[in-house]
Amino acid sequence: MLNFEIINPTRIVFGKDQLQRLPELCAEFSSSKKILLAYGGGSVKTIGLLAKVKEYLKDFDLIEFGGIEANPQFHTLMKGVSLAKEKEIDFILALGGGSVIDGVKFMTGAFYYKGDPWEVLERQEGCVFEKALPFGSILTLPATGSEANSGAVISRSDIQEKRAMGGPLFFPKFSFCDPTVVSTLPKRQIANGIVDAYVHTLEQYLTYPTDNLLQERQAEAILNTLIEIGPQVMDNPGDYKLASNLMWCATHALNGNLRCGVPTDWATHMIGHELTALFEIDHARTLAIIAPRLYENQFANKKDKLTQYGKRVFSLSGDDDDIARKAIQHTEAFFQSLGIATKVSEYTKETANLSDKIKKTFIERGWLAMGERQAITPDDVAQIVQNSI
Ligand code: NZQ
Ligand code: ZN
């Protein structure tokens, strides 16, 4: 087993009808009782969450900041930072999915940063957030695991960039995870959530066989559970058993446990982020497009694990080579069974020179060797993208 270190200080308050805990938890981190309530395009109003939160926090001074986009935009978030400074808030509460929670993570670091916070996202030498405001979240969309991790992904459409950030400062102090929100979600977002959680698991599992037997089985448990409940929760989003299992799988897929003592890949995410930056394809859909083609491209390197995955998750038998190939086909078929298209051309017609363009971006960023064996080169990236069109 590889060495590892893990800490996850986020308090997860899981289940329905728990918001009565909110004033006490906010008071623990906000001494001034001045809180920025951050949310997205308005679903929190439609589902009645914003009104409930305001009622529970009636003794607090609440400053609202709505309008954070799906794939949160740097310039919008900077407006939130200005508002937070002007109103001298000392705590931010994120109400939403991964985009709002990620956006809030960025805002809490940018709040104290002296230079242009974009430098941090570009990871120029010496540019890091050294201090951050405390924040909490109320999750409305099970997908990213952002409610239980310290990562964030921020977009900038003016220059077609999507960049990741993170670090120990960016764990939420608490996250409310109420599975009943699943019943309010459009089918498209439920499907996205299932696929995002599934691919988070694969990024930390589909590498090569490891000595961490527990982590291997935990990953397989999440994959099996998502395959079992995915189609059902799409049809019955109000079913609490199904919704709570989806939410708990999504949290577990990216709360840090699965990466313990094992190699990880993450190249599907790195390439997928480019498709969102260029075409605004939903995050999870970019993963469904890229993952099968990446596994084909890396077949020799991943064959042993693909075979294990095929046997244990899809109960396949026969020749190892055949099982490994079928495992990729079953994965793509699972995504498609949720109504998710797995070709770039099904989302955009602007695919001319796409593979060269993404390859060039990777070279410019110095991303020359990716994946668990550092075996994915910019040429492989071009091939993967070309085969995804
Ligand atoms: O903006 P509103 O009106 O709230 O609508 C949202 C948005 O349009 C809607 N929605 C959310 N909860 C709802 C709801 N509609 C009805 N009822 C509800 N209960 O859903 C739409 C999508 O929301 P968004 O937050 O963008 O989705 P998701 O949670 O999938 O987050 C995607 C973002 O997270 C990043 C992605 O790159 C992307 O920017 N990721 C973050 C990660 C992390 N922090 O660990 C890891 C992931 O790999 C991912 O990269
Ligand atoms: Zn993801």
Coordinates of C-alpha atoms and ligand atoms in Angstrom, one line a residue:
M1 CA 0.0 0.0 0.0
L2 CA 1.3 3.5 -0.8
N3 CA 1.9 5.9 2.1
F4 CA -0.7 8.5 2.6
E5 CA -1.9 11.2 4.9
I6 CA -5.6 12.2 5.2
I7 CA -7.6 14.7 7.0
N8 CA -11.2 15.7 6.4
P9 CA -12.6 18.2 8.9
T10 CA -16.0 18.8 7.3
R11 CA -19.0 18.1 9.4
I12 CA -21.6 16.3 7.3
V13 CA -25.1 16.8 8.5
F14 CA -26.9 14.1 6.5
G15 CA -30.6 13.5 6.1
K16 CA -33.9 15.3 5.9
D17 CA -35.3 18.0 8.2
Q18 CA -32.0 19.0 9.8
L19 CA -31.9 22.7 9.1
Q20 CA -32.8 23.5 12.7
R21 CA -29.1 22.9 13.3
L22 CA -28.1 25.7 11.0
P23 CA -28.2 28.7 13.4
E24 CA -26.0 26.9 15.9
L25 CA -23.4 25.9 13.3
C26 CA -23.3 29.3 11.7
A27 CA -22.9 31.0 15.1
E28 CA -19.9 28.7 15.8
F29 CA -18.0 30.3 12.8
S30 CA -19.5 33.7 12.5
S31 CA -18.8 36.0 15.5
S32 CA -20.2 39.1 13.8
K33 CA -23.3 37.2 12.6
K34 CA -22.8 38.8 9.2
I35 CA -23.1 36.1 6.6
L36 CA -23.0 36.1 2.8
L37 CA -25.6 33.8 1.4
A38 CA -24.3 32.7 -2.0
Y39 CA -26.4 30.9 -4.6
G40 CA -26.8 30.2 -8.3
G41 CA -29.3 31.1 -10.9
G42 CA -32.5 30.8 -8.8
S43 CA -33.3 27.1 -8.2
V44 CA -32.9 27.7 -4.4
K45 CA -35.8 30.1 -4.6
T46 CA -37.9 27.7 -6.7
I47 CA -37.4 24.8 -4.3
G48 CA -38.1 27.0 -1.3
L49 CA -34.6 26.5 0.3
L50 CA -33.7 30.2 0.3
A51 CA -36.8 31.1 2.2
K52 CA -36.3 28.4 4.7
V53 CA -32.7 29.3 5.3
K54 CA -33.6 33.0 5.9
E55 CA -36.2 31.9 8.4
Y56 CA -33.8 29.8 10.3
L57 CA -31.2 32.5 10.2
K58 CA -33.5 35.4 11.1
D59 CA -31.2 36.5 13.9
F60 CA -28.3 36.9 11.5
D61 CA -27.4 39.8 9.2
L62 CA -27.7 38.2 5.8
I63 CA -26.3 39.6 2.6
E64 CA -27.4 37.8 -0.5
F65 CA -25.2 37.1 -3.5
G66 CA -27.0 35.2 -6.3
G67 CA -26.2 34.6 -9.9
I68 CA -23.2 32.2 -9.6
E69 CA -23.3 30.3 -12.9
A70 CA -23.0 26.6 -13.6
N71 CA -19.2 26.3 -14.1
P72 CA -18.7 29.4 -11.9
Q73 CA -17.2 32.4 -13.6
F74 CA -14.2 34.2 -12.2
H75 CA -15.6 37.7 -12.9
T76 CA -18.9 37.0 -11.2
L77 CA -17.2 35.6 -8.2
M78 CA -15.0 38.7 -8.0
K79 CA -18.2 40.7 -7.6
G80 CA -19.1 38.5 -4.7
V81 CA -15.7 39.1 -3.2
S82 CA -16.2 42.9 -3.4
L83 CA -19.6 42.6 -1.8
A84 CA -18.2 40.5 1.0
K85 CA -15.5 43.0 1.7
E86 CA -17.9 46.0 1.5
K87 CA -20.3 44.4 4.0
E88 CA -17.5 43.1 6.2
I89 CA -19.0 39.6 6.4
D90 CA -17.0 36.9 8.3
F91 CA -18.7 33.7 7.0
I92 CA -20.1 32.5 3.6
L93 CA -22.9 30.0 3.3
A94 CA -23.1 28.3 -0.1
L95 CA -26.6 27.1 -1.2
G96 CA -26.3 25.0 -4.3
G97 CA -24.5 22.3 -6.3
G98 CA -20.8 22.0 -7.1
S99 CA -20.6 25.3 -8.9
V100 CA -21.8 27.4 -6.0
I101 CA -19.8 25.5 -3.5
D102 CA -16.6 25.7 -5.7
G103 CA -17.3 29.4 -6.3
V104 CA -17.5 30.1 -2.6
K105 CA -14.3 28.2 -2.0
F106 CA -12.6 30.5 -4.5
M107 CA -14.2 33.6 -2.9
T108 CA -13.1 32.7 0.6
G109 CA -9.4 32.7 -0.6
A110 CA -9.7 35.7 -2.9
F111 CA -11.2 37.7 0.0
Y112 CA -7.8 38.0 1.6
Y113 CA -5.5 37.8 -1.5
K114 CA -3.5 40.9 -2.3
G115 CA -2.8 40.4 -6.0
D116 CA -5.0 39.3 -8.9
P117 CA -6.6 36.0 -7.7
W118 CA -6.5 34.6 -11.3
E119 CA -2.7 34.2 -10.7
V120 CA -3.5 31.5 -8.1
L121 CA -5.7 29.6 -10.6
E122 CA -2.9 29.8 -13.1
R123 CA -0.6 28.5 -10.4
Q124 CA 2.2 30.9 -11.1
E125 CA 5.1 30.3 -8.8
G126 CA 4.6 31.7 -5.3
C127 CA 0.9 32.5 -5.9
V128 CA -1.2 30.6 -3.3
F129 CA -4.1 31.6 -1.1
E130 CA -2.6 31.8 2.4
K131 CA -5.7 32.6 4.3
A132 CA -9.5 32.0 3.7
L133 CA -12.8 32.9 5.3
P134 CA -14.7 30.1 6.9
F135 CA -17.7 28.8 4.9
G136 CA -20.4 26.1 5.0
S137 CA -22.7 24.6 2.4
I138 CA -26.2 23.3 1.9
L139 CA -26.0 20.9 -1.0
T140 CA -28.7 20.9 -3.6
L141 CA -27.2 18.5 -6.2
P142 CA -25.4 15.3 -5.4
A143 CA -22.5 15.0 -7.9
T144 CA -19.2 16.6 -7.3
G145 CA -18.4 15.8 -3.7
S146 CA -17.4 19.5 -3.3
E147 CA -19.5 19.5 -0.1
A148 CA -16.9 17.2 1.5
N149 CA -13.6 18.1 -0.2
S150 CA -11.2 21.0 -0.5
G151 CA -11.1 21.3 -4.3
A152 CA -12.7 23.8 -6.7
V153 CA -12.9 24.4 -10.4
I154 CA -13.3 28.0 -11.7
S155 CA -14.1 29.0 -15.2
R156 CA -13.3 32.1 -17.2
S157 CA -15.3 32.2 -20.5
D158 CA -13.5 35.4 -21.8
I159 CA -10.3 33.4 -22.3
Q160 CA -12.0 29.9 -22.5
E161 CA -10.2 28.6 -19.4
K162 CA -11.3 26.3 -16.6
R163 CA -8.8 25.9 -13.8
A164 CA -8.6 23.9 -10.5
M165 CA -7.5 25.1 -7.1
G166 CA -7.7 23.7 -3.6
G167 CA -5.9 23.0 -0.3
P168 CA -6.6 22.4 3.4
L169 CA -8.1 25.9 3.8
F170 CA -11.0 25.0 1.5
F171 CA -12.9 22.3 3.4
P172 CA -16.4 23.4 4.2
K173 CA -16.8 23.8 8.0
F174 CA -20.1 21.9 7.6
S175 CA -22.3 20.7 4.8
F176 CA -26.0 19.9 5.0
C177 CA -26.8 17.0 2.7
D178 CA -30.5 16.4 2.4
P179 CA -31.4 13.7 -0.1
T180 CA -34.9 15.1 -0.6
V181 CA -33.4 17.8 -2.9
V182 CA -33.0 15.0 -5.5
S183 CA -36.8 15.2 -6.2
T184 CA -36.5 18.8 -7.3
L185 CA -33.7 18.2 -9.8
P186 CA -34.2 18.0 -13.6
K187 CA -33.4 14.5 -15.0
R188 CA -30.4 16.0 -16.8
Q189 CA -28.8 17.0 -13.5
I190 CA -29.6 13.6 -11.8
A191 CA -27.9 11.8 -14.7
N192 CA -24.9 14.2 -14.5
G193 CA -24.6 13.5 -10.8
I194 CA -24.6 9.8 -11.3
V195 CA -21.9 10.0 -14.0
D196 CA -19.7 12.5 -12.2
A197 CA -19.7 10.3 -9.0
Y198 CA -19.0 7.2 -11.1
V199 CA -16.1 8.8 -13.0
H200 CA -14.6 10.2 -9.7
T201 CA -14.5 6.6 -8.5
L202 CA -13.0 5.4 -11.7
E203 CA -10.3 8.1 -11.7
Q204 CA -9.1 6.6 -8.4
Y205 CA -9.7 3.0 -9.2
L206 CA -9.1 2.3 -12.9
T207 CA -5.3 2.4 -12.7
Y208 CA -3.5 -0.8 -11.9
P209 CA -4.2 -3.4 -9.2
T210 CA -3.0 -2.2 -5.8
D211 CA -2.3 -3.6 -2.3
N212 CA -5.1 -1.5 -0.8
L213 CA -7.7 -4.2 -0.8
L214 CA -10.2 -2.2 1.2
Q215 CA -10.0 0.8 -1.1
E216 CA -10.4 -1.5 -4.1
R217 CA -13.6 -2.9 -2.7
Q218 CA -14.9 0.5 -1.5
A219 CA -14.5 1.8 -5.1
E220 CA -16.3 -1.2 -6.5
A221 CA -19.1 -0.8 -3.9
I222 CA -19.7 2.7 -5.1
L223 CA -19.7 1.7 -8.8
N224 CA -22.0 -1.2 -8.1
T225 CA -24.4 0.9 -6.0
L226 CA -24.5 3.6 -8.7
I227 CA -25.2 1.0 -11.4
E228 CA -28.0 -0.5 -9.2
I229 CA -29.7 2.7 -8.2
G230 CA -28.8 5.1 -11.2
P231 CA -31.6 4.2 -13.6
Q232 CA -34.1 3.8 -10.7
V233 CA -33.4 7.2 -9.2
M234 CA -33.9 8.8 -12.6
D235 CA -37.4 7.3 -12.7
N236 CA -38.2 7.8 -9.0
P237 CA -36.3 10.9 -7.7
G238 CA -38.7 11.2 -4.8
D239 CA -37.7 7.7 -3.4
Y240 CA -35.8 8.6 -0.3
K241 CA -33.8 5.3 -0.2
L242 CA -32.6 5.8 -3.7
A243 CA -31.9 9.5 -3.3
S244 CA -30.0 9.1 -0.1
N245 CA -27.8 6.3 -1.6
L246 CA -27.0 8.5 -4.6
M247 CA -26.1 11.4 -2.4
W248 CA -23.9 9.3 -0.1
C249 CA -22.2 7.6 -3.0
A250 CA -21.4 11.0 -4.6
T251 CA -20.0 12.3 -1.3
H252 CA -17.9 9.2 -0.8
A253 CA -16.6 9.2 -4.4
L254 CA -14.7 12.4 -3.7
N255 CA -14.3 13.0 0.0
G256 CA -10.6 11.9 -0.1
N257 CA -11.0 8.2 1.1
L258 CA -10.7 6.5 -2.3
R259 CA -7.3 8.0 -3.0
C260 CA -5.7 6.7 0.1
G261 CA -2.8 4.4 -0.6
V262 CA -3.5 4.0 -4.3
P263 CA -2.4 5.7 -7.5
T264 CA -4.9 8.0 -9.3
D265 CA -5.4 9.1 -12.9
W266 CA -7.5 12.3 -13.3
A267 CA -6.6 12.7 -17.0
T268 CA -10.3 12.3 -18.0
H269 CA -11.1 15.3 -15.9
M270 CA -8.2 17.3 -17.2
I271 CA -9.3 16.7 -20.8
G272 CA -13.0 17.0 -20.0
H273 CA -12.5 20.5 -18.5
E274 CA -11.2 21.7 -21.9
L275 CA -14.5 20.6 -23.5
T276 CA -16.5 22.6 -21.0
A277 CA -14.2 25.6 -21.4
L278 CA -14.6 25.5 -25.2
F279 CA -18.2 24.4 -25.6
E280 CA -19.9 24.7 -22.2
I281 CA -20.7 21.0 -22.2
D282 CA -21.9 19.9 -18.7
H283 CA -19.0 18.6 -16.7
A284 CA -20.3 15.1 -16.2
R285 CA -21.0 14.8 -20.0
T286 CA -17.4 15.6 -20.8
L287 CA -16.3 12.7 -18.6
A288 CA -18.7 10.3 -20.3
I289 CA -17.3 11.4 -23.7
I290 CA -13.6 11.2 -22.7
A291 CA -13.4 8.2 -20.2
P292 CA -14.1 5.3 -22.6
R293 CA -11.7 6.7 -25.3
L294 CA -9.0 7.2 -22.7
Y295 CA -9.4 3.6 -21.4
E296 CA -9.0 2.4 -25.0
N297 CA -6.0 4.6 -25.5
Q298 CA -4.4 3.3 -22.3
F299 CA -5.6 -0.2 -22.7
A300 CA -2.2 -1.9 -22.2
N301 CA -1.5 0.1 -19.0
K302 CA -4.9 -0.4 -17.6
K303 CA -5.7 -3.9 -18.8
D304 CA -5.2 -5.6 -15.4
K305 CA -7.5 -3.3 -13.6
L306 CA -10.0 -3.2 -16.4
T307 CA -10.2 -7.0 -16.1
Q308 CA -10.7 -6.8 -12.3
Y309 CA -13.4 -4.1 -12.9
G310 CA -15.1 -6.2 -15.6
K311 CA -15.2 -9.3 -13.3
R312 CA -16.2 -7.7 -10.1
V313 CA -18.5 -4.9 -11.2
F314 CA -20.1 -6.3 -14.4
S315 CA -19.7 -10.0 -13.5
L316 CA -18.0 -10.7 -16.8
S317 CA -16.2 -14.0 -17.4
G318 CA -13.9 -15.4 -20.1
D319 CA -10.6 -14.3 -21.6
D320 CA -9.0 -11.3 -19.8
D321 CA -8.5 -9.3 -22.9
D322 CA -12.1 -9.8 -23.8
I323 CA -13.3 -8.9 -20.3
A324 CA -11.2 -5.7 -20.3
R325 CA -12.6 -4.5 -23.6
K326 CA -16.2 -5.4 -22.6
A327 CA -15.8 -3.5 -19.4
I328 CA -15.1 -0.3 -21.4
Q329 CA -18.2 -1.0 -23.5
H330 CA -20.4 -1.7 -20.5
T331 CA -19.2 1.6 -18.9
E332 CA -20.1 3.6 -22.0
A333 CA -23.5 1.8 -22.2
F334 CA -24.2 2.7 -18.6
F335 CA -23.7 6.4 -19.3
Q336 CA -25.9 6.1 -22.4
S337 CA -28.6 4.3 -20.5
L338 CA -28.9 7.5 -18.4
G339 CA -29.5 9.5 -21.5
I340 CA -26.0 10.8 -21.8
A341 CA -24.5 11.1 -25.3
T342 CA -20.8 10.1 -25.5
K343 CA -19.6 11.8 -28.6
V344 CA -18.4 15.5 -28.9
S345 CA -20.3 15.8 -32.2
E346 CA -23.6 15.2 -30.4
Y347 CA -23.0 18.5 -28.5
T348 CA -21.3 20.7 -31.1
K349 CA -20.4 20.8 -34.7
E350 CA -17.3 23.0 -34.1
T351 CA -14.9 20.1 -34.0
A352 CA -12.4 21.2 -36.7
N353 CA -8.8 21.0 -35.3
L354 CA -10.1 20.2 -31.9
S355 CA -7.6 17.5 -31.0
D356 CA -4.7 19.7 -32.1
K357 CA -6.0 22.7 -30.2
I358 CA -6.3 20.7 -26.9
K359 CA -2.9 19.1 -27.4
K360 CA -1.4 22.6 -27.8
T361 CA -3.1 23.8 -24.6
F362 CA -1.6 20.9 -22.7
I363 CA 1.9 21.5 -24.1
E364 CA 1.7 25.2 -23.2
R365 CA 0.7 24.3 -19.7
G366 CA 3.6 21.8 -19.4
W367 CA 1.1 18.9 -18.9
L368 CA 3.3 16.5 -20.7
A369 CA 2.9 13.3 -18.7
M370 CA -0.4 12.4 -17.0
G371 CA -2.2 9.5 -15.5
E372 CA -1.2 7.0 -12.9
R373 CA 2.0 6.0 -14.8
Q374 CA 2.6 9.4 -16.2
A375 CA 2.2 7.6 -19.5
I376 CA -0.5 9.9 -21.1
T377 CA 1.4 12.4 -23.4
P378 CA -0.1 15.3 -25.3
D379 CA -0.1 13.0 -28.4
D380 CA -2.3 10.6 -26.5
V381 CA -4.5 13.5 -25.5
A382 CA -4.9 14.4 -29.2
Q383 CA -5.7 10.8 -30.0
I384 CA -8.2 10.5 -27.2
V385 CA -10.0 13.7 -28.3
Q386 CA -9.9 12.7 -32.0
N387 CA -11.5 9.4 -31.2
S388 CA -14.2 11.1 -29.0
I389 CA -15.5 13.3 -31.8
Ligands
NZQ1 O1 -27.9 27.8 -10.7 P1 -29.1 27.2 -10.2 O2 -30.4 27.9 -10.5 O3 -29.0 26.8 -8.8 O4 -29.3 25.8 -11.1 C1 -28.4 24.7 -11.0 C2 -27.6 24.6 -12.3 O5 -28.2 25.2 -13.4 C3 -29.2 23.4 -11.0 N1 -29.6 22.9 -9.7 C4 -28.8 22.7 -8.6 N2 -29.5 22.2 -7.6 C5 -30.8 22.2 -8.1 C6 -30.9 22.6 -9.4 N3 -32.0 22.7 -10.1 C7 -33.2 22.3 -9.5 N4 -33.2 21.8 -8.2 C8 -32.0 21.7 -7.5 N5 -32.1 21.2 -6.3 O6 -28.3 22.5 -11.6 C9 -27.5 23.1 -12.5 C10 -26.1 22.6 -12.4 O7 -25.6 23.0 -11.1 P2 -24.0 22.8 -10.8 O8 -23.7 23.3 -9.5 O9 -23.2 23.5 -12.0 O10 -23.7 21.2 -11.0 P3 -22.7 20.3 -10.4 O11 -23.0 20.0 -9.0 O12 -22.6 19.1 -11.3 O13 -21.3 21.1 -10.4 C11 -20.5 21.2 -11.6 C12 -19.3 22.0 -11.3 O14 -18.5 21.4 -10.3 C13 -17.1 21.2 -10.8 C14 -17.4 21.1 -12.3 O15 -16.2 21.3 -13.0 C15 -18.4 22.2 -12.5 O16 -17.8 23.4 -12.6 N6 -16.5 20.1 -10.1 C16 -16.1 20.2 -8.8 C17 -15.4 19.3 -8.2 C18 -15.0 19.5 -6.8 N7 -15.1 20.6 -6.2 O17 -14.5 18.5 -6.1 C19 -15.1 18.0 -8.8 C20 -15.8 17.7 -10.0 O18 -15.0 16.8 -10.8 C21 -16.1 18.9 -10.9 O19 -15.0 19.3 -11.7
ZN2 ZN -16.0 15.5 -11.8

